[in-house]
mmCIF file of C-alpha atoms in Angstrom:
data_model
loop_
_atom_site.group_PDB
_atom_site.id
_atom_site.type_symbol
_atom_site.label_atom_id
_atom_site.label_comp_id
_atom_site.label_asym_id
_atom_site.label_seq_id
_atom_site.Cartn_x
_atom_site.Cartn_y
_atom_site.Cartn_z
ATOM 1 C CA MET A 1 58.069 -70.178 -79.567
ATOM 2 C CA PRO A 2 55.967 -72.592 -81.609
ATOM 3 C CA ARG A 3 57.833 -75.541 -80.187
ATOM 4 C CA LEU A 4 56.633 -74.829 -76.644
ATOM 5 C CA VAL A 5 53.080 -74.321 -77.839
ATOM 6 C CA ASP A 6 53.212 -77.650 -79.621
ATOM 7 C CA HIS A 7 54.357 -79.297 -76.436
ATOM 8 C CA GLU A 8 51.443 -77.889 -74.504
ATOM 9 C CA VAL A 9 48.938 -78.841 -77.196
ATOM 10 C CA ARG A 10 50.314 -82.370 -77.289
ATOM 11 C CA ARG A 11 50.177 -82.713 -73.522
ATOM 12 C CA ARG A 12 46.566 -81.497 -73.540
ATOM 13 C CA GLN A 13 45.744 -83.989 -76.263
ATOM 14 C CA ILE A 14 47.130 -86.774 -74.107
ATOM 15 C CA THR A 15 45.416 -85.718 -70.877
ATOM 16 C CA ALA A 16 42.144 -85.338 -72.798
ATOM 17 C CA ALA A 17 42.597 -88.916 -74.004
ATOM 18 C CA VAL A 18 43.280 -90.077 -70.432
ATOM 19 C CA ARG A 19 39.983 -88.513 -69.357
ATOM 20 C CA GLN A 20 38.117 -90.266 -72.126
ATOM 21 C CA VAL A 21 39.606 -93.616 -71.178
ATOM 22 C CA ILE A 22 38.618 -93.032 -67.536
ATOM 23 C CA VAL A 23 35.072 -92.087 -68.518
ATOM 24 C CA SER A 24 34.717 -95.168 -70.710
ATOM 25 C CA GLY A 25 36.403 -97.776 -68.571
ATOM 26 C CA GLY A 26 37.419 -96.319 -65.237
ATOM 27 C CA LEU A 27 40.888 -95.542 -63.971
ATOM 28 C CA GLU A 28 41.843 -99.216 -64.155
ATOM 29 C CA ALA A 29 41.472 -99.074 -67.947
ATOM 30 C CA VAL A 30 44.220 -96.458 -68.214
ATOM 31 C CA THR A 31 47.477 -97.760 -69.720
ATOM 32 C CA PHE A 32 50.017 -96.287 -72.130
ATOM 33 C CA GLN A 33 48.377 -98.412 -74.817
ATOM 34 C CA THR A 34 44.762 -97.335 -74.235
ATOM 35 C CA VAL A 35 45.733 -93.676 -73.901
ATOM 36 C CA ALA A 36 47.824 -93.750 -77.072
ATOM 37 C CA ALA A 37 44.993 -95.459 -78.954
ATOM 38 C CA GLU A 38 42.437 -92.938 -77.689
ATOM 39 C CA ALA A 39 44.704 -90.014 -78.623
ATOM 40 C CA GLY A 40 45.484 -91.548 -82.030
ATOM 41 C CA ILE A 41 49.240 -91.368 -81.448
ATOM 42 C CA SER A 42 51.988 -93.889 -80.724
ATOM 43 C CA VAL A 43 52.807 -95.279 -77.296
ATOM 44 C CA ARG A 44 56.323 -93.971 -77.835
ATOM 45 C CA LEU A 45 55.017 -90.415 -78.200
ATOM 46 C CA VAL A 46 52.996 -90.678 -74.972
ATOM 47 C CA GLN A 47 56.151 -91.916 -73.274
ATOM 48 C CA TYR A 48 58.115 -88.989 -74.686
ATOM 49 C CA TYR A 49 55.783 -86.534 -72.946
ATOM 50 C CA PHE A 50 55.086 -88.557 -69.839
ATOM 51 C CA GLY A 51 57.748 -90.920 -68.555
ATOM 52 C CA THR A 52 55.424 -92.862 -66.304
ATOM 53 C CA LYS A 53 51.739 -93.610 -65.987
ATOM 54 C CA LYS A 54 51.777 -91.702 -62.731
ATOM 55 C CA ASP A 55 53.051 -88.616 -64.579
ATOM 56 C CA PHE A 56 50.142 -88.485 -66.994
ATOM 57 C CA LEU A 57 47.632 -89.340 -64.292
ATOM 58 C CA LEU A 58 48.804 -86.386 -62.207
ATOM 59 C CA ALA A 59 48.827 -84.138 -65.288
ATOM 60 C CA THR A 60 45.251 -85.240 -66.034
ATOM 61 C CA HIS A 61 44.170 -84.512 -62.484
ATOM 62 C CA ARG A 62 45.759 -81.062 -62.760
ATOM 63 C CA SER A 63 44.128 -80.432 -66.137
ATOM 64 C CA VAL A 64 40.681 -80.976 -64.635
ATOM 65 C CA MET A 65 41.379 -78.451 -61.896
ATOM 66 C CA GLU A 66 42.794 -75.994 -64.434
ATOM 67 C CA ASP A 67 39.663 -76.263 -66.576
ATOM 68 C CA ALA A 68 37.418 -75.691 -63.570
ATOM 69 C CA GLY A 69 39.648 -72.804 -62.442
ATOM 70 C CA ALA A 70 39.449 -71.202 -65.877
ATOM 71 C CA ARG A 71 35.644 -71.393 -65.765
ATOM 72 C CA PHE A 72 35.586 -69.815 -62.273
ATOM 73 C CA LEU A 73 37.632 -66.943 -63.649
ATOM 74 C CA GLN A 74 35.214 -66.448 -66.544
ATOM 75 C CA ARG A 75 32.241 -66.498 -64.186
ATOM 76 C CA TRP A 76 33.988 -64.062 -61.841
ATOM 77 C CA THR A 77 34.776 -61.699 -64.670
ATOM 78 C CA ALA A 78 31.195 -61.911 -65.876
ATOM 79 C CA LEU A 79 29.859 -61.200 -62.376
ATOM 80 C CA GLY A 80 31.937 -58.036 -62.147
ATOM 81 C CA PRO A 81 33.660 -56.367 -59.192
ATOM 82 C CA ASP A 82 30.435 -55.705 -57.266
ATOM 83 C CA ALA A 83 29.425 -59.352 -56.966
ATOM 84 C CA SER A 84 28.372 -60.277 -53.450
ATOM 85 C CA PRO A 85 30.154 -63.079 -51.588
ATOM 86 C CA ARG A 86 27.013 -65.145 -51.998
ATOM 87 C CA GLU A 87 26.904 -64.655 -55.776
ATOM 88 C CA THR A 88 30.577 -65.519 -55.996
ATOM 89 C CA ILE A 89 30.295 -68.658 -53.872
ATOM 90 C CA ARG A 90 27.214 -69.767 -55.783
ATOM 91 C CA ALA A 91 29.079 -69.369 -59.082
ATOM 92 C CA VAL A 92 32.003 -71.430 -57.805
ATOM 93 C CA LEU A 93 29.801 -74.204 -56.421
ATOM 94 C CA THR A 94 27.643 -74.546 -59.499
ATOM 95 C CA GLU A 95 30.766 -74.675 -61.689
ATOM 96 C CA LEU A 96 31.866 -77.711 -59.683
ATOM 97 C CA LEU A 97 28.643 -79.703 -59.944
ATOM 98 C CA PRO A 98 28.007 -82.112 -62.844
ATOM 99 C CA LEU A 99 25.323 -79.920 -64.412
ATOM 100 C CA ASP A 100 26.397 -80.441 -68.028
ATOM 101 C CA ASP A 101 28.472 -82.943 -69.999
ATOM 102 C CA GLN A 102 31.822 -81.281 -69.434
ATOM 103 C CA ARG A 103 31.328 -80.847 -65.704
ATOM 104 C CA ARG A 104 29.978 -84.366 -65.514
ATOM 105 C CA GLU A 105 33.181 -85.650 -67.109
ATOM 106 C CA GLU A 106 35.263 -83.611 -64.672
ATOM 107 C CA THR A 107 33.319 -84.796 -61.628
ATOM 108 C CA PHE A 108 33.587 -88.363 -62.837
ATOM 109 C CA VAL A 109 37.358 -88.086 -63.368
ATOM 110 C CA LEU A 110 37.905 -86.434 -59.969
ATOM 111 C CA GLY A 111 35.656 -89.081 -58.378
ATOM 112 C CA ALA A 112 37.672 -91.844 -60.026
ATOM 113 C CA PHE A 113 40.878 -90.312 -58.655
ATOM 114 C CA GLY A 114 39.303 -89.952 -55.222
ATOM 115 C CA TRP A 115 38.242 -93.571 -55.152
ATOM 116 C CA ALA A 116 41.647 -94.669 -56.510
ATOM 117 C CA ALA A 117 43.289 -92.807 -53.632
ATOM 118 C CA ILE A 118 41.061 -94.649 -51.140
ATOM 119 C CA VAL A 119 41.859 -98.057 -52.569
ATOM 120 C CA ASP A 120 45.484 -96.998 -52.936
ATOM 121 C CA ARG A 121 45.871 -97.356 -56.681
ATOM 122 C CA GLY A 122 47.539 -95.005 -59.110
ATOM 123 C CA ILE A 123 47.464 -91.856 -57.001
ATOM 124 C CA THR A 124 48.019 -91.043 -53.350
ATOM 125 C CA ALA A 125 45.376 -89.380 -51.233
ATOM 126 C CA GLU A 126 47.574 -86.325 -50.692
ATOM 127 C CA GLU A 127 47.619 -85.717 -54.445
ATOM 128 C CA THR A 128 43.824 -85.469 -54.538
ATOM 129 C CA PHE A 129 43.616 -82.855 -51.786
ATOM 130 C CA ALA A 130 44.492 -79.848 -53.947
ATOM 131 C CA ALA A 131 40.963 -79.489 -55.356
ATOM 132 C CA PRO A 132 39.021 -79.577 -52.054
ATOM 133 C CA ARG A 133 41.653 -77.358 -50.396
ATOM 134 C CA ALA A 134 41.360 -74.765 -53.152
ATOM 135 C CA LEU A 135 37.553 -74.814 -52.885
ATOM 136 C CA VAL A 136 37.595 -74.364 -49.107
ATOM 137 C CA ALA A 137 40.120 -71.503 -49.387
ATOM 138 C CA ILE A 138 38.052 -69.658 -52.020
ATOM 139 C CA VAL A 139 34.818 -70.044 -50.067
ATOM 140 C CA ALA A 140 36.427 -69.032 -46.753
ATOM 141 C CA ASP A 141 37.822 -65.873 -48.393
ATOM 142 C CA GLN A 142 34.369 -64.904 -49.597
ATOM 143 C CA LEU A 143 32.762 -65.669 -46.228
ATOM 144 C CA ARG A 144 35.267 -63.366 -44.513
ATOM 145 C CA ARG A 145 33.964 -60.544 -46.703
ATOM 146 C CA LEU A 146 30.552 -60.984 -45.060
ATOM 147 C CA GLN A 147 30.620 -58.885 -41.915
ATOM 148 C CA ARG A 148 27.435 -60.494 -40.712
ATOM 149 C CA THR A 149 29.036 -63.897 -40.389
ATOM 150 C CA ALA A 150 31.768 -62.502 -38.149
ATOM 151 C CA PRO A 151 30.384 -64.320 -35.094
ATOM 152 C CA SER A 152 30.512 -67.578 -37.023
ATOM 153 C CA ASN A 153 33.597 -69.361 -38.232
ATOM 154 C CA PRO A 154 34.341 -68.806 -41.944
ATOM 155 C CA GLU A 155 36.899 -71.615 -42.039
ATOM 156 C CA LEU A 156 34.521 -74.226 -40.593
ATOM 157 C CA ASP A 157 31.623 -72.907 -42.675
ATOM 158 C CA ALA A 158 33.799 -73.224 -45.775
ATOM 159 C CA GLN A 159 34.668 -76.807 -44.838
ATOM 160 C CA LEU A 160 30.963 -77.588 -44.374
ATOM 161 C CA ILE A 161 30.240 -76.190 -47.819
ATOM 162 C CA GLY A 162 33.117 -78.181 -49.282
ATOM 163 C CA MET A 163 31.951 -81.470 -47.816
ATOM 164 C CA ALA A 164 28.329 -80.819 -48.757
ATOM 165 C CA ILE A 165 29.308 -80.093 -52.370
ATOM 166 C CA GLY A 166 31.492 -83.211 -52.450
ATOM 167 C CA GLY A 167 28.594 -85.344 -51.253
ATOM 168 C CA LEU A 168 26.161 -83.660 -53.625
ATOM 169 C CA ALA A 169 28.446 -84.107 -56.652
ATOM 170 C CA GLN A 170 28.797 -87.815 -55.873
ATOM 171 C CA GLY A 171 25.023 -88.117 -55.346
ATOM 172 C CA MET A 172 24.432 -86.483 -58.729
ATOM 173 C CA LEU A 173 26.800 -88.915 -60.452
ATOM 174 C CA GLN A 174 24.813 -91.759 -58.890
ATOM 175 C CA GLY A 175 21.568 -90.163 -60.031
ATOM 176 C CA PHE A 176 20.403 -89.636 -56.447
ATOM 177 C CA SER A 177 19.976 -85.891 -56.992
ATOM 178 C CA SER A 178 18.705 -84.403 -60.228
ATOM 179 C CA PRO A 179 20.365 -81.212 -61.539
ATOM 180 C CA ALA A 180 17.323 -79.146 -60.501
ATOM 181 C CA ALA A 181 17.261 -80.659 -57.006
ATOM 182 C CA ALA A 182 20.996 -80.079 -56.691
ATOM 183 C CA VAL A 183 20.727 -76.382 -57.531
ATOM 184 C CA GLU A 184 17.851 -76.064 -55.046
ATOM 185 C CA LEU A 185 20.062 -77.668 -52.395
ATOM 186 C CA VAL A 186 22.942 -75.301 -53.138
ATOM 187 C CA ASP A 187 20.603 -72.336 -52.714
ATOM 188 C CA HIS A 188 19.207 -73.819 -49.509
ATOM 189 C CA LEU A 189 22.753 -74.396 -48.208
ATOM 190 C CA LEU A 190 23.598 -70.743 -48.871
ATOM 191 C CA ASP A 191 20.298 -69.628 -47.309
ATOM 192 C CA ARG A 192 21.083 -71.592 -44.179
ATOM 193 C CA LEU A 193 24.730 -70.563 -43.858
ATOM 194 C CA LEU A 194 24.636 -66.984 -45.131
ATOM 195 C CA GLY A 195 21.033 -66.135 -44.301
ATOM 196 C CA ALA A 196 18.125 -66.178 -46.743
ATOM 197 C CA ASP A 197 18.127 -62.397 -47.086
ATOM 198 C CA THR A 198 21.779 -61.947 -47.974
ATOM 199 C CA PRO A 199 22.030 -59.746 -51.057
ATOM 200 C CA GLY A 200 22.777 -61.682 -54.182
ATOM 201 C CA MET B 1 13.855 -124.005 -35.796
ATOM 202 C CA PRO B 2 17.607 -124.619 -35.798
ATOM 203 C CA ARG B 3 17.641 -125.009 -39.545
ATOM 204 C CA LEU B 4 16.497 -121.435 -40.179
ATOM 205 C CA VAL B 5 19.043 -120.100 -37.698
ATOM 206 C CA ASP B 6 21.779 -122.031 -39.439
ATOM 207 C CA HIS B 7 20.712 -120.515 -42.726
ATOM 208 C CA GLU B 8 20.954 -117.025 -41.312
ATOM 209 C CA VAL B 9 24.342 -117.711 -39.731
ATOM 210 C CA ARG B 10 25.638 -119.076 -43.012
ATOM 211 C CA ARG B 11 24.388 -116.124 -44.981
ATOM 212 C CA ARG B 12 26.050 -113.749 -42.510
ATOM 213 C CA GLN B 13 29.274 -115.718 -42.822
ATOM 214 C CA ILE B 14 29.151 -115.282 -46.573
ATOM 215 C CA THR B 15 28.310 -111.569 -46.564
ATOM 216 C CA ALA B 16 31.066 -110.989 -43.976
ATOM 217 C CA ALA B 17 33.454 -112.690 -46.386
ATOM 218 C CA VAL B 18 32.229 -110.492 -49.245
ATOM 219 C CA ARG B 19 32.992 -107.416 -47.154
ATOM 220 C CA GLN B 20 36.493 -108.669 -46.414
ATOM 221 C CA VAL B 21 37.165 -109.311 -50.097
ATOM 222 C CA ILE B 22 35.938 -105.791 -50.938
ATOM 223 C CA VAL B 23 38.127 -104.232 -48.247
ATOM 224 C CA SER B 24 41.192 -106.147 -49.453
ATOM 225 C CA GLY B 25 40.783 -105.895 -53.189
ATOM 226 C CA GLY B 26 37.816 -103.719 -54.073
ATOM 227 C CA LEU B 27 34.506 -104.773 -55.540
ATOM 228 C CA GLU B 28 36.217 -106.031 -58.702
ATOM 229 C CA ALA B 29 37.945 -108.721 -56.629
ATOM 230 C CA VAL B 30 34.595 -110.251 -55.635
ATOM 231 C CA THR B 31 33.858 -113.598 -57.313
ATOM 232 C CA PHE B 32 32.265 -116.846 -56.110
ATOM 233 C CA GLN B 33 35.797 -118.210 -55.787
ATOM 234 C CA THR B 34 37.301 -115.388 -53.709
ATOM 235 C CA VAL B 35 34.262 -115.205 -51.436
ATOM 236 C CA ALA B 36 34.235 -118.973 -50.859
ATOM 237 C CA ALA B 37 37.971 -118.940 -50.101
ATOM 238 C CA GLU B 38 37.586 -116.025 -47.686
ATOM 239 C CA ALA B 39 34.659 -117.746 -45.918
ATOM 240 C CA GLY B 40 36.496 -121.057 -45.830
ATOM 241 C CA ILE B 41 33.648 -122.916 -47.555
ATOM 242 C CA SER B 42 33.056 -124.400 -50.990
ATOM 243 C CA VAL B 43 31.961 -122.440 -54.036
ATOM 244 C CA ARG B 44 29.027 -124.830 -54.263
ATOM 245 C CA LEU B 45 27.857 -123.825 -50.787
ATOM 246 C CA VAL B 46 28.016 -120.120 -51.651
ATOM 247 C CA GLN B 47 25.975 -120.912 -54.756
ATOM 248 C CA TYR B 48 23.447 -122.788 -52.641
ATOM 249 C CA TYR B 49 22.768 -119.670 -50.577
ATOM 250 C CA PHE B 50 23.162 -117.112 -53.328
ATOM 251 C CA GLY B 51 22.331 -118.077 -56.873
ATOM 252 C CA THR B 52 24.121 -115.152 -58.471
ATOM 253 C CA LYS B 53 26.902 -112.741 -57.648
ATOM 254 C CA LYS B 54 24.323 -109.982 -57.717
ATOM 255 C CA ASP B 55 22.352 -111.797 -54.990
ATOM 256 C CA PHE B 56 25.214 -111.848 -52.524
ATOM 257 C CA LEU B 57 26.288 -108.321 -53.407
ATOM 258 C CA LEU B 58 22.819 -107.011 -52.584
ATOM 259 C CA ALA B 59 22.711 -109.107 -49.393
ATOM 260 C CA THR B 60 26.085 -107.633 -48.402
ATOM 261 C CA HIS B 61 24.873 -104.110 -49.057
ATOM 262 C CA ARG B 62 21.793 -104.828 -46.912
ATOM 263 C CA SER B 63 23.913 -106.348 -44.155
ATOM 264 C CA VAL B 64 25.919 -103.146 -43.840
ATOM 265 C CA MET B 65 22.740 -101.116 -43.464
ATOM 266 C CA GLU B 66 21.349 -103.623 -40.951
ATOM 267 C CA ASP B 67 24.494 -103.389 -38.835
ATOM 268 C CA ALA B 68 24.387 -99.605 -38.862
ATOM 269 C CA GLY B 69 20.654 -99.700 -38.097
ATOM 270 C CA ALA B 70 21.223 -102.029 -35.136
ATOM 271 C CA ARG B 71 23.824 -99.630 -33.759
ATOM 272 C CA PHE B 72 21.428 -96.654 -34.162
ATOM 273 C CA LEU B 73 18.874 -98.585 -32.149
ATOM 274 C CA GLN B 74 21.377 -99.288 -29.375
ATOM 275 C CA ARG B 75 22.401 -95.637 -29.266
ATOM 276 C CA TRP B 76 18.758 -94.532 -29.206
ATOM 277 C CA THR B 77 17.963 -96.899 -26.371
ATOM 278 C CA ALA B 78 21.007 -95.663 -24.460
ATOM 279 C CA LEU B 79 20.005 -92.024 -25.005
ATOM 280 C CA GLY B 80 16.584 -92.671 -23.494
ATOM 281 C CA PRO B 81 13.189 -91.195 -24.309
ATOM 282 C CA ASP B 82 14.142 -87.634 -23.379
ATOM 283 C CA ALA B 83 16.917 -87.270 -25.927
ATOM 284 C CA SER B 84 16.695 -84.033 -27.882
ATOM 285 C CA PRO B 85 16.448 -84.075 -31.667
ATOM 286 C CA ARG B 86 19.991 -82.740 -31.762
ATOM 287 C CA GLU B 87 21.347 -85.544 -29.561
ATOM 288 C CA THR B 88 19.517 -88.093 -31.661
ATOM 289 C CA ILE B 89 20.734 -86.709 -34.980
ATOM 290 C CA ARG B 90 24.289 -86.453 -33.648
ATOM 291 C CA ALA B 91 24.172 -90.107 -32.569
ATOM 292 C CA VAL B 92 22.947 -91.199 -35.994
ATOM 293 C CA LEU B 93 25.538 -89.156 -37.879
ATOM 294 C CA THR B 94 28.492 -90.277 -35.794
ATOM 295 C CA GLU B 95 27.393 -93.908 -36.175
ATOM 296 C CA LEU B 96 27.699 -93.416 -39.930
ATOM 297 C CA LEU B 97 31.183 -91.927 -39.996
ATOM 298 C CA PRO B 98 34.298 -94.108 -40.237
ATOM 299 C CA LEU B 99 35.414 -93.380 -36.666
ATOM 300 C CA ASP B 100 36.531 -96.921 -35.823
ATOM 301 C CA ASP B 101 37.519 -100.063 -37.704
ATOM 302 C CA GLN B 102 34.014 -101.464 -38.099
ATOM 303 C CA ARG B 103 32.503 -98.211 -39.310
ATOM 304 C CA ARG B 104 35.504 -97.711 -41.557
ATOM 305 C CA GLU B 105 34.822 -101.105 -43.136
ATOM 306 C CA GLU B 106 31.156 -100.207 -43.583
ATOM 307 C CA THR B 107 31.918 -96.820 -45.108
ATOM 308 C CA PHE B 108 34.443 -98.409 -47.428
ATOM 309 C CA VAL B 109 31.985 -101.108 -48.554
ATOM 310 C CA LEU B 110 29.192 -98.574 -49.113
ATOM 311 C CA GLY B 111 31.653 -96.335 -50.955
ATOM 312 C CA ALA B 112 32.688 -99.235 -53.176
ATOM 313 C CA PHE B 113 29.030 -99.926 -53.991
ATOM 314 C CA GLY B 114 28.436 -96.244 -54.645
ATOM 315 C CA TRP B 115 31.326 -96.044 -57.062
ATOM 316 C CA ALA B 116 30.301 -99.337 -58.698
ATOM 317 C CA ALA B 117 26.857 -97.852 -59.288
ATOM 318 C CA ILE B 118 28.436 -94.799 -60.941
ATOM 319 C CA VAL B 119 30.602 -96.876 -63.246
ATOM 320 C CA ASP B 120 27.695 -99.249 -63.788
ATOM 321 C CA ARG B 121 29.216 -102.463 -62.446
ATOM 322 C CA GLY B 122 27.680 -105.039 -60.164
ATOM 323 C CA ILE B 123 24.904 -102.908 -58.696
ATOM 324 C CA THR B 124 22.516 -100.306 -60.026
ATOM 325 C CA ALA B 125 22.356 -96.798 -58.623
ATOM 326 C CA GLU B 126 18.778 -97.313 -57.433
ATOM 327 C CA GLU B 127 19.934 -100.171 -55.213
ATOM 328 C CA THR B 128 22.360 -97.871 -53.384
ATOM 329 C CA PHE B 129 19.735 -95.243 -52.569
ATOM 330 C CA ALA B 130 18.208 -97.045 -49.578
ATOM 331 C CA ALA B 131 20.920 -95.912 -47.158
ATOM 332 C CA PRO B 132 20.884 -92.175 -47.966
ATOM 333 C CA ARG B 133 17.066 -92.206 -48.134
ATOM 334 C CA ALA B 134 16.826 -93.801 -44.690
ATOM 335 C CA LEU B 135 19.278 -91.252 -43.278
ATOM 336 C CA VAL B 136 17.384 -88.295 -44.727
ATOM 337 C CA ALA B 137 14.056 -89.669 -43.417
ATOM 338 C CA ILE B 138 15.400 -90.177 -39.877
ATOM 339 C CA VAL B 139 16.981 -86.724 -39.745
ATOM 340 C CA ALA B 140 13.903 -85.007 -41.205
ATOM 341 C CA ASP B 141 11.710 -86.711 -38.547
ATOM 342 C CA GLN B 142 13.919 -85.373 -35.795
ATOM 343 C CA LEU B 143 14.030 -81.891 -37.297
ATOM 344 C CA ARG B 144 10.233 -81.786 -37.361
ATOM 345 C CA ARG B 145 10.304 -82.283 -33.596
ATOM 346 C CA LEU B 146 12.153 -78.969 -33.288
ATOM 347 C CA GLN B 147 9.488 -76.302 -33.122
ATOM 348 C CA ARG B 148 12.087 -73.608 -33.612
ATOM 349 C CA THR B 149 12.997 -74.781 -37.082
ATOM 350 C CA ALA B 150 9.395 -74.545 -38.198
ATOM 351 C CA PRO B 151 10.132 -71.575 -40.468
ATOM 352 C CA SER B 152 12.843 -73.600 -42.165
ATOM 353 C CA ASN B 153 12.410 -76.688 -44.276
ATOM 354 C CA PRO B 154 13.108 -79.966 -42.410
ATOM 355 C CA GLU B 155 13.179 -81.991 -45.612
ATOM 356 C CA LEU B 156 15.767 -79.763 -47.319
ATOM 357 C CA ASP B 157 17.775 -79.417 -44.101
ATOM 358 C CA ALA B 158 17.827 -83.199 -43.802
ATOM 359 C CA GLN B 159 19.042 -83.498 -47.387
ATOM 360 C CA LEU B 160 21.799 -80.965 -46.662
ATOM 361 C CA ILE B 161 22.873 -83.002 -43.642
ATOM 362 C CA GLY B 162 22.798 -86.184 -45.701
ATOM 363 C CA MET B 163 24.968 -84.783 -48.462
ATOM 364 C CA ALA B 164 27.397 -83.198 -45.993
ATOM 365 C CA ILE B 165 27.813 -86.504 -44.130
ATOM 366 C CA GLY B 166 28.311 -88.339 -47.436
ATOM 367 C CA GLY B 167 31.057 -85.920 -48.438
ATOM 368 C CA LEU B 168 32.631 -86.039 -44.989
ATOM 369 C CA ALA B 169 32.656 -89.850 -44.879
ATOM 370 C CA GLN B 170 34.373 -89.965 -48.263
ATOM 371 C CA GLY B 171 36.856 -87.287 -47.159
ATOM 372 C CA MET B 172 37.657 -89.322 -44.047
ATOM 373 C CA LEU B 173 38.299 -92.440 -46.123
ATOM 374 C CA GLN B 174 40.718 -90.393 -48.226
ATOM 375 C CA GLY B 175 42.399 -89.065 -45.075
ATOM 376 C CA PHE B 176 41.348 -85.493 -45.885
ATOM 377 C CA SER B 177 39.542 -85.128 -42.541
ATOM 378 C CA SER B 178 40.837 -86.679 -39.321
ATOM 379 C CA PRO B 179 38.313 -88.278 -36.925
ATOM 380 C CA ALA B 180 38.648 -85.322 -34.532
ATOM 381 C CA ALA B 181 38.160 -82.770 -37.336
ATOM 382 C CA ALA B 182 35.161 -84.757 -38.603
ATOM 383 C CA VAL B 183 33.414 -84.722 -35.226
ATOM 384 C CA GLU B 184 34.106 -80.983 -34.940
ATOM 385 C CA LEU B 185 32.506 -80.498 -38.370
ATOM 386 C CA VAL B 186 29.436 -82.529 -37.389
ATOM 387 C CA ASP B 187 28.985 -80.349 -34.308
ATOM 388 C CA HIS B 188 29.490 -77.214 -36.382
ATOM 389 C CA LEU B 189 26.935 -78.459 -38.929
ATOM 390 C CA LEU B 190 24.393 -78.993 -36.139
ATOM 391 C CA ASP B 191 25.254 -75.595 -34.619
ATOM 392 C CA ARG B 192 24.611 -73.922 -37.955
ATOM 393 C CA LEU B 193 21.413 -75.770 -38.844
ATOM 394 C CA LEU B 194 19.818 -76.194 -35.409
ATOM 395 C CA GLY B 195 21.354 -73.201 -33.623
ATOM 396 C CA ALA B 196 24.366 -73.325 -31.298
ATOM 397 C CA ASP B 197 22.179 -73.019 -28.219
ATOM 398 C CA THR B 198 19.804 -75.880 -28.949
ATOM 399 C CA PRO B 199 19.592 -78.099 -25.881
ATOM 400 C CA GLY B 200 21.595 -81.278 -26.188
#
């Protein structure tokens, strides 16, 4: 079905352009005109795929989570079935931090959406909750696999990890934490919550 | 020296107006005109006290930290000299979270500055580092008082706490964490890093 494939490619082209516009000028720079110009297509074509600005903003937000999700899956596959919960959590967390250009773009775009939700522009807060909820659910699942943390509370531990990673990602965007310091902090966080001697 | 006092009062009036403009319209709404209108004074008078927009933005950023610092001091005094490190850290952290209108305004203003630093508008990243640095220093000092954490690393633990509180504050602004859930997470964070049975 080449037609469907074309649709998907075109939508990706547009959401990629939205990201670029956000990175260059912030969420407030995003309009049908700037996105069309960035994508090198007509405004009419953007409108054909996305009826409203809100539609392509939400699709862009989803595309960032899909990209991160696809990378998790690759990392998971590479780790193999015997990966410890700690190895798995570490892989997920480091995939979320702005440690290279692509992840930096993603963190920036998610941060722009988060701030837009706070100032009530372009996206509602509820729409930005999918990413942190997914992270907390994945981490909590892994923590439940650790018998030794049974006396603790995997759900609350997972929320702690989620909020720490959110704060760290923002701090890295601001330049408060270097990539090396950030990775050290992730390892320290896992040491403190899972125990320094946890395998993996 | 009534003249000096007047100066200080006037500067506070102006930075309070800057905060209000930020809360209503974001940092991008801040101009000499909007600040003067909000303060109910002339643009010329704002210019007399602050030569540039950057000057009053930095003064506003400082005023938020001074207010939070004054509240820490009150809490410390109220806790008395026998307060445990855990009690002290808990007081500091809860003073930083948007748990009431004033702290919500402060968190919002600091968040706006943080995001402005990321998108490179109005303030540099370095200028926003004073608040997280002060927090990490205070927490690390208290952690060093805890003999039992000697095998751990007070500096890294303090950085973990700082990044977790940053992420939590942002999550509260977005409505991801309720005030009650946030306080539960702070207590869980302290349980996990200081031990659930630490006095205080």
